[in-house]
Amino acid sequence: LNLTADFPNHSPWLSDWAKYTDEGWYGNAAIRAHLFGNWYMPGDFNPAVAVPVWQFLEWILFFFTGVTVEAARGLAVAFFFANLLLSYLLLRGRGPRWMALLALTFMVTSPFLYCFSRLAILEPLLTTLTLAALNIAIRVHRFRRPFWASAGVGLLFTLMLLTKTTAAFMLPGLAWALVLQLWNKRKLALRCTIVAAGAFSLTIGIWMALIARAGLLDDFRYYFFVNKYPKPPHFYWPLVSFWWSIHGGMWVDHILVPLACLMALAALLAWRHAGAPAAGSSSVGWKAADRKLLLDPVFGASLWIVAGCILFMTVQNHPQPRYFAVAAVFCFFVVAQGAGALL
């Protein structure tokens, strides 16, 4: 209720830099536009060149509210509530109603998500766009014009990438959900994938062309330069970084994250011992055995998205608690779907 309150000190996530920098960094274009009449400041950090979506939404919001931290944080909270709705829509058709409500309960009672969903940072919006894309991807076969729906998935992925570039590591999850749902219709799956890829390539290409034409490529490159961290000289550093990133999941929850890992492992073992049933055979069936859980498009996509987040932090060699804000939601999905399969 008090959006002006500072990030809680003495919390397990005190080390996260977002409480010091990100709200200002990733809102500076919108703030400058309203206070000074120009979003761009030469020689300064201008992240809106690479990730404009959040700042564009703040820019619109500030027309009605003025430049206040409560407004910016309120926008993030609004996206959290949108995430609850989109999560329910995503999970409601995958099993019993209580399973979807269990996932929502994990989300609304998580101190971790509470703290990072009330900051004006990129993760709540990225989660919203990811959930929206998944909702379309698993329903492509129901649309009268599946190609238009596939194009919508591609467009949403562009918005994801222009919200936070780490969305690139979530692409396998979207692809899994889109293709697996159409696995029994190979030609349609291929065409939908091509359409989605084409829509993404066209829209991201247009944005890059606009950046080049405006002479802002240096700012685009600087965005990645400022987010590049030095790597250790030892050849085995990726292993250490991987362990660091995996262990960082404990920031989210000391029980639910390990439980999600156990659910994933159990599903993998059950699928293997069942003789690897044909892909797509489980896309409908929640009355079937839990060995088919791994081939559920939402469950599989959740695992891919979490794995993508871990891979990003491993490559970056710089895990931060806020990086798990998206992965946390999908870890909760894994636990809830696993519980639904077991019962």
Coordinates of C-alpha atoms in Angstrom, one line a residue:
L1 CA 0.0 0.0 0.0
N2 CA 2.9 2.4 0.7
L3 CA 4.7 2.4 -2.6
T4 CA 7.1 5.1 -1.5
A5 CA 8.6 2.8 1.1
D6 CA 12.1 1.7 0.5
F7 CA 13.1 -1.9 -0.4
P8 CA 13.2 -3.8 2.9
N9 CA 16.6 -3.8 4.6
H10 CA 18.0 -6.9 6.3
S11 CA 16.3 -9.1 3.7
P12 CA 17.9 -12.0 1.9
W13 CA 17.9 -9.9 -1.2
L14 CA 19.7 -6.8 0.1
S15 CA 22.6 -7.3 -2.3
D16 CA 20.4 -6.8 -5.3
W17 CA 21.4 -3.6 -7.2
A18 CA 17.8 -2.9 -8.3
K19 CA 17.0 -1.1 -5.1
Y20 CA 19.8 1.4 -5.9
T21 CA 19.9 1.8 -9.7
D22 CA 17.3 0.1 -11.9
E23 CA 14.2 2.1 -11.2
G24 CA 16.1 5.3 -12.3
W25 CA 18.1 3.7 -15.1
Y26 CA 15.1 2.0 -16.8
G27 CA 12.8 5.0 -16.3
N28 CA 15.2 7.8 -17.2
A29 CA 13.9 8.3 -20.7
A30 CA 10.3 8.7 -19.5
I31 CA 11.4 11.0 -16.6
R32 CA 13.5 13.2 -18.9
A33 CA 10.8 13.5 -21.5
H34 CA 8.3 14.9 -19.0
L35 CA 10.7 17.0 -16.9
F36 CA 13.0 18.4 -19.7
G37 CA 11.1 17.7 -22.9
N38 CA 13.7 15.3 -24.4
W39 CA 14.2 11.6 -23.6
Y40 CA 17.8 11.5 -24.9
M41 CA 20.9 12.8 -23.2
P42 CA 24.1 12.5 -25.2
G43 CA 27.0 10.9 -23.4
D44 CA 24.8 9.4 -20.7
F45 CA 23.3 6.0 -20.3
N46 CA 20.3 5.7 -22.6
P47 CA 18.8 2.2 -22.2
A48 CA 15.6 3.2 -24.0
V49 CA 17.5 2.7 -27.2
A50 CA 17.8 -1.1 -26.5
V51 CA 14.8 -1.7 -24.2
P52 CA 12.2 0.9 -24.9
V53 CA 8.9 -0.8 -24.0
W54 CA 8.8 -0.2 -20.2
Q55 CA 10.0 3.4 -20.6
F56 CA 7.3 4.0 -23.3
L57 CA 4.6 2.8 -20.9
E58 CA 6.0 5.0 -18.1
W59 CA 6.0 7.9 -20.5
I60 CA 2.3 7.5 -21.2
L61 CA 1.5 7.0 -17.5
F62 CA 3.3 10.1 -16.5
F63 CA 0.9 12.2 -18.7
F64 CA -1.8 11.3 -16.2
T65 CA 0.1 11.0 -12.9
G66 CA 3.1 13.2 -13.3
V67 CA 6.6 11.9 -12.5
T68 CA 6.3 10.0 -9.2
V69 CA 7.8 6.9 -7.9
E70 CA 4.4 5.7 -6.7
A71 CA 3.1 5.9 -10.2
A72 CA 6.0 3.9 -11.7
R73 CA 5.8 1.3 -8.9
G74 CA 2.0 1.1 -9.2
L75 CA 2.5 0.3 -12.9
A76 CA 4.7 -2.7 -11.9
V77 CA 2.1 -3.8 -9.3
A78 CA -0.6 -3.6 -12.0
F79 CA 1.4 -6.0 -14.2
F80 CA 1.7 -8.4 -11.2
F81 CA -2.0 -8.6 -11.0
A82 CA -2.2 -9.1 -14.8
N83 CA 0.3 -12.0 -14.2
L84 CA -2.1 -13.6 -11.8
L85 CA -4.9 -13.5 -14.4
L86 CA -2.7 -14.7 -17.2
S87 CA -1.3 -17.5 -15.0
Y88 CA -4.8 -18.7 -14.2
L89 CA -5.8 -18.7 -17.9
L90 CA -2.6 -20.6 -18.7
L91 CA -3.0 -23.3 -16.1
R92 CA -6.8 -23.7 -15.9
G93 CA -7.0 -25.9 -18.9
R94 CA -4.0 -28.1 -17.9
G95 CA -5.7 -29.8 -14.9
P96 CA -8.1 -29.3 -12.0
R97 CA -9.1 -25.8 -10.9
W98 CA -7.3 -26.2 -7.6
M99 CA -4.0 -26.7 -9.4
A100 CA -4.2 -23.3 -11.1
L101 CA -5.3 -21.7 -7.8
L102 CA -2.4 -23.4 -6.0
A103 CA 0.0 -21.7 -8.4
L104 CA -1.6 -18.4 -7.8
T105 CA -1.4 -18.9 -4.0
F106 CA 2.3 -19.5 -4.3
M107 CA 2.6 -16.2 -6.3
V108 CA 0.6 -14.0 -3.9
T109 CA 2.2 -15.4 -0.7
S110 CA 5.8 -15.2 -1.9
P111 CA 7.8 -12.6 0.0
F112 CA 10.3 -12.7 -2.9
L113 CA 7.8 -11.8 -5.6
Y114 CA 6.2 -9.2 -3.3
C115 CA 9.4 -7.3 -2.9
F116 CA 10.4 -7.3 -6.5
S117 CA 6.9 -6.8 -7.9
R118 CA 6.6 -3.4 -6.2
L119 CA 9.7 -2.0 -7.7
A120 CA 9.6 -0.1 -11.1
I121 CA 11.9 -2.7 -12.8
L122 CA 11.6 -4.7 -16.0
E123 CA 10.8 -8.2 -14.6
P124 CA 7.0 -7.8 -13.9
L125 CA 6.4 -6.6 -17.5
L126 CA 8.6 -9.3 -18.9
T127 CA 6.6 -11.9 -17.0
T128 CA 3.4 -10.5 -18.4
L129 CA 4.5 -10.6 -22.0
T130 CA 5.9 -14.1 -21.6
L131 CA 2.6 -15.4 -20.1
A132 CA 0.6 -13.7 -22.8
A133 CA 2.8 -15.3 -25.5
L134 CA 2.4 -18.7 -23.9
N135 CA -1.3 -18.3 -23.6
I136 CA -1.5 -17.8 -27.4
A137 CA 1.1 -20.5 -28.2
I138 CA -0.8 -23.3 -26.4
R139 CA -4.1 -22.2 -28.1
V140 CA -2.8 -21.8 -31.7
H141 CA -4.6 -24.9 -32.9
R142 CA -7.9 -23.5 -31.6
F143 CA -7.8 -20.3 -33.7
R144 CA -9.6 -20.0 -37.0
R145 CA -6.5 -18.4 -38.4
P146 CA -3.6 -20.0 -36.6
F147 CA -1.1 -18.1 -38.7
W148 CA -2.3 -14.8 -37.3
A149 CA -2.0 -16.2 -33.8
S150 CA 1.5 -17.4 -34.6
A151 CA 2.4 -13.9 -35.8
G152 CA 1.1 -12.6 -32.5
V153 CA 3.5 -14.9 -30.6
G154 CA 6.4 -13.5 -32.8
L155 CA 5.3 -9.9 -32.1
L156 CA 5.1 -10.6 -28.3
F157 CA 8.6 -12.0 -28.4
T158 CA 9.8 -8.8 -30.0
L159 CA 8.2 -6.8 -27.2
M160 CA 9.8 -9.2 -24.7
L161 CA 13.2 -8.6 -26.2
L162 CA 12.7 -4.9 -26.2
T163 CA 11.6 -5.0 -22.6
K164 CA 14.6 -7.0 -21.4
T165 CA 17.2 -8.6 -23.6
T166 CA 17.5 -11.7 -21.4
A167 CA 14.2 -12.7 -23.1
A168 CA 16.4 -14.2 -25.8
F169 CA 17.1 -17.1 -23.3
M170 CA 13.4 -17.7 -23.0
L171 CA 12.8 -18.4 -26.7
P172 CA 13.2 -22.2 -26.3
G173 CA 10.2 -22.2 -23.9
L174 CA 8.0 -20.3 -26.3
A175 CA 9.1 -22.5 -29.2
W176 CA 8.4 -25.7 -27.1
A177 CA 4.9 -24.5 -26.3
L178 CA 4.1 -23.6 -29.9
V179 CA 5.5 -26.7 -31.6
L180 CA 4.5 -29.3 -29.1
Q181 CA 0.8 -28.3 -29.2
L182 CA 0.9 -28.9 -33.0
W183 CA 3.2 -31.9 -33.0
N184 CA 0.6 -34.2 -34.7
K185 CA 0.2 -31.7 -37.5
R186 CA 3.8 -31.3 -38.6
K187 CA 3.2 -29.1 -41.7
L188 CA 1.0 -26.7 -39.7
A189 CA 3.6 -26.7 -36.9
L190 CA 6.4 -25.8 -39.4
R191 CA 4.3 -23.1 -41.0
C192 CA 3.3 -21.5 -37.7
T193 CA 6.9 -21.5 -36.5
I194 CA 8.0 -19.9 -39.7
V195 CA 5.3 -17.2 -39.4
A196 CA 6.2 -16.5 -35.8
A197 CA 9.9 -16.3 -36.7
G198 CA 9.1 -14.0 -39.6
A199 CA 6.9 -11.7 -37.5
F200 CA 9.7 -11.4 -35.0
S201 CA 12.4 -10.8 -37.6
L202 CA 10.4 -8.2 -39.4
T203 CA 9.5 -6.2 -36.2
I204 CA 12.9 -6.4 -34.6
G205 CA 14.5 -5.5 -38.0
I206 CA 12.3 -2.4 -38.2
W207 CA 13.4 -1.3 -34.8
M208 CA 17.1 -1.8 -35.5
A209 CA 16.7 0.1 -38.8
L210 CA 15.1 3.0 -36.9
I211 CA 18.0 3.0 -34.4
A212 CA 20.6 3.0 -37.2
R213 CA 18.8 5.8 -39.1
A214 CA 18.7 7.9 -35.9
G215 CA 22.4 7.4 -35.3
L216 CA 21.9 5.6 -32.0
L217 CA 23.9 2.4 -32.6
D218 CA 26.6 3.5 -30.2
D219 CA 24.0 3.8 -27.4
F220 CA 22.7 0.3 -28.3
R221 CA 26.2 -1.2 -28.1
Y222 CA 26.9 0.7 -24.8
Y223 CA 23.8 -0.9 -23.2
F224 CA 25.5 -4.3 -23.6
F225 CA 28.9 -2.9 -22.7
V226 CA 27.7 -1.6 -19.3
N227 CA 26.0 -4.9 -18.6
K228 CA 29.2 -6.9 -19.3
Y229 CA 31.0 -8.2 -16.3
P230 CA 34.6 -9.5 -16.2
K231 CA 35.1 -13.2 -16.3
P232 CA 37.6 -15.1 -14.1
P233 CA 40.8 -16.3 -15.7
H234 CA 40.3 -19.9 -14.8
F235 CA 39.1 -22.2 -17.5
Y236 CA 36.6 -23.9 -15.2
W237 CA 34.8 -20.6 -14.3
P238 CA 31.5 -21.6 -16.1
L239 CA 31.1 -24.6 -13.7
V240 CA 31.5 -22.3 -10.7
S241 CA 29.2 -19.7 -12.2
F242 CA 26.6 -22.5 -13.0
W243 CA 26.7 -23.7 -9.4
W244 CA 26.4 -20.1 -8.2
S245 CA 23.4 -19.5 -10.5
I246 CA 21.7 -22.8 -9.5
H247 CA 22.2 -22.0 -5.8
G248 CA 20.8 -18.5 -6.3
G249 CA 17.4 -20.1 -6.8
M250 CA 17.3 -20.4 -3.0
W251 CA 16.7 -16.7 -2.9
V252 CA 13.2 -17.4 -4.2
D253 CA 12.2 -20.0 -1.7
H254 CA 14.0 -22.7 0.4
I255 CA 11.2 -25.2 -0.1
L256 CA 9.4 -24.6 -3.4
V257 CA 12.4 -24.3 -5.6
P258 CA 14.1 -27.5 -4.5
L259 CA 10.6 -29.1 -4.8
A260 CA 10.3 -27.9 -8.4
C261 CA 13.7 -29.5 -9.2
L262 CA 12.4 -32.8 -7.7
M263 CA 9.2 -32.6 -9.7
A264 CA 11.2 -32.0 -12.9
L265 CA 13.5 -34.9 -12.2
A266 CA 10.6 -37.2 -11.3
A267 CA 8.8 -36.3 -14.5
L268 CA 11.9 -37.0 -16.5
L269 CA 12.5 -40.4 -14.9
A270 CA 8.8 -41.4 -15.3
W271 CA 8.9 -40.4 -19.0
R272 CA 12.1 -42.4 -19.5
H273 CA 10.9 -45.5 -17.8
A274 CA 7.6 -45.3 -19.7
G275 CA 9.4 -45.9 -22.9
A276 CA 9.2 -42.3 -24.1
P277 CA 5.6 -42.0 -25.3
A278 CA 5.1 -40.2 -28.6
A279 CA 5.2 -36.4 -28.5
G280 CA 1.8 -34.8 -28.4
S281 CA 0.1 -37.8 -26.9
S282 CA -0.2 -36.0 -23.6
S283 CA -1.1 -32.5 -24.8
V284 CA -4.7 -33.1 -23.8
G285 CA -4.7 -35.7 -21.2
W286 CA -4.7 -34.8 -17.6
K287 CA -6.5 -38.1 -16.9
A288 CA -3.4 -39.9 -18.1
A289 CA -0.6 -41.0 -15.9
D290 CA 1.9 -38.5 -14.5
R291 CA 4.6 -39.9 -16.7
K292 CA 3.2 -37.8 -19.5
L293 CA 3.7 -34.6 -17.5
L294 CA 7.0 -33.8 -19.1
L295 CA 5.3 -33.5 -22.5
D296 CA 2.7 -31.0 -21.3
P297 CA 3.4 -27.8 -23.2
V298 CA 3.1 -25.5 -20.2
F299 CA 5.2 -27.8 -17.9
G300 CA 7.9 -28.2 -20.6
A301 CA 7.9 -24.5 -21.4
S302 CA 8.3 -23.6 -17.7
L303 CA 11.3 -25.9 -17.4
W304 CA 12.9 -24.3 -20.6
I305 CA 12.3 -20.8 -19.3
V306 CA 13.8 -21.5 -15.9
A307 CA 16.8 -23.2 -17.6
G308 CA 17.2 -20.2 -19.9
C309 CA 17.3 -17.9 -16.9
I310 CA 20.0 -20.1 -15.3
L311 CA 22.0 -20.2 -18.5
F312 CA 21.9 -16.4 -18.8
M313 CA 23.2 -16.0 -15.2
T314 CA 25.9 -18.6 -15.9
V315 CA 27.1 -16.8 -19.0
Q316 CA 26.9 -13.4 -17.3
N317 CA 28.7 -14.8 -14.2
H318 CA 26.7 -12.3 -12.2
P319 CA 23.5 -13.7 -10.7
Q320 CA 21.3 -11.1 -8.9
P321 CA 18.1 -11.9 -6.9
R322 CA 15.9 -9.9 -9.3
Y323 CA 16.9 -12.1 -12.2
F324 CA 14.9 -14.9 -10.6
A325 CA 11.7 -12.9 -10.5
V326 CA 10.6 -14.4 -13.8
A327 CA 12.0 -17.9 -13.1
A328 CA 10.2 -17.9 -9.7
V329 CA 6.7 -17.8 -11.4
F330 CA 7.5 -20.8 -13.6
C331 CA 9.1 -22.7 -10.7
F332 CA 5.7 -22.3 -8.9
F333 CA 4.0 -23.6 -12.1
V334 CA 6.2 -26.7 -12.0
V335 CA 5.3 -27.4 -8.4
A336 CA 1.6 -26.9 -8.9
Q337 CA 1.4 -29.0 -12.1
G338 CA 3.5 -31.7 -10.4
A339 CA 1.1 -31.8 -7.5
G340 CA -1.8 -32.0 -9.9
A341 CA -0.3 -34.9 -11.7
L342 CA 0.5 -36.8 -8.5
L343 CA -3.0 -36.4 -7.1

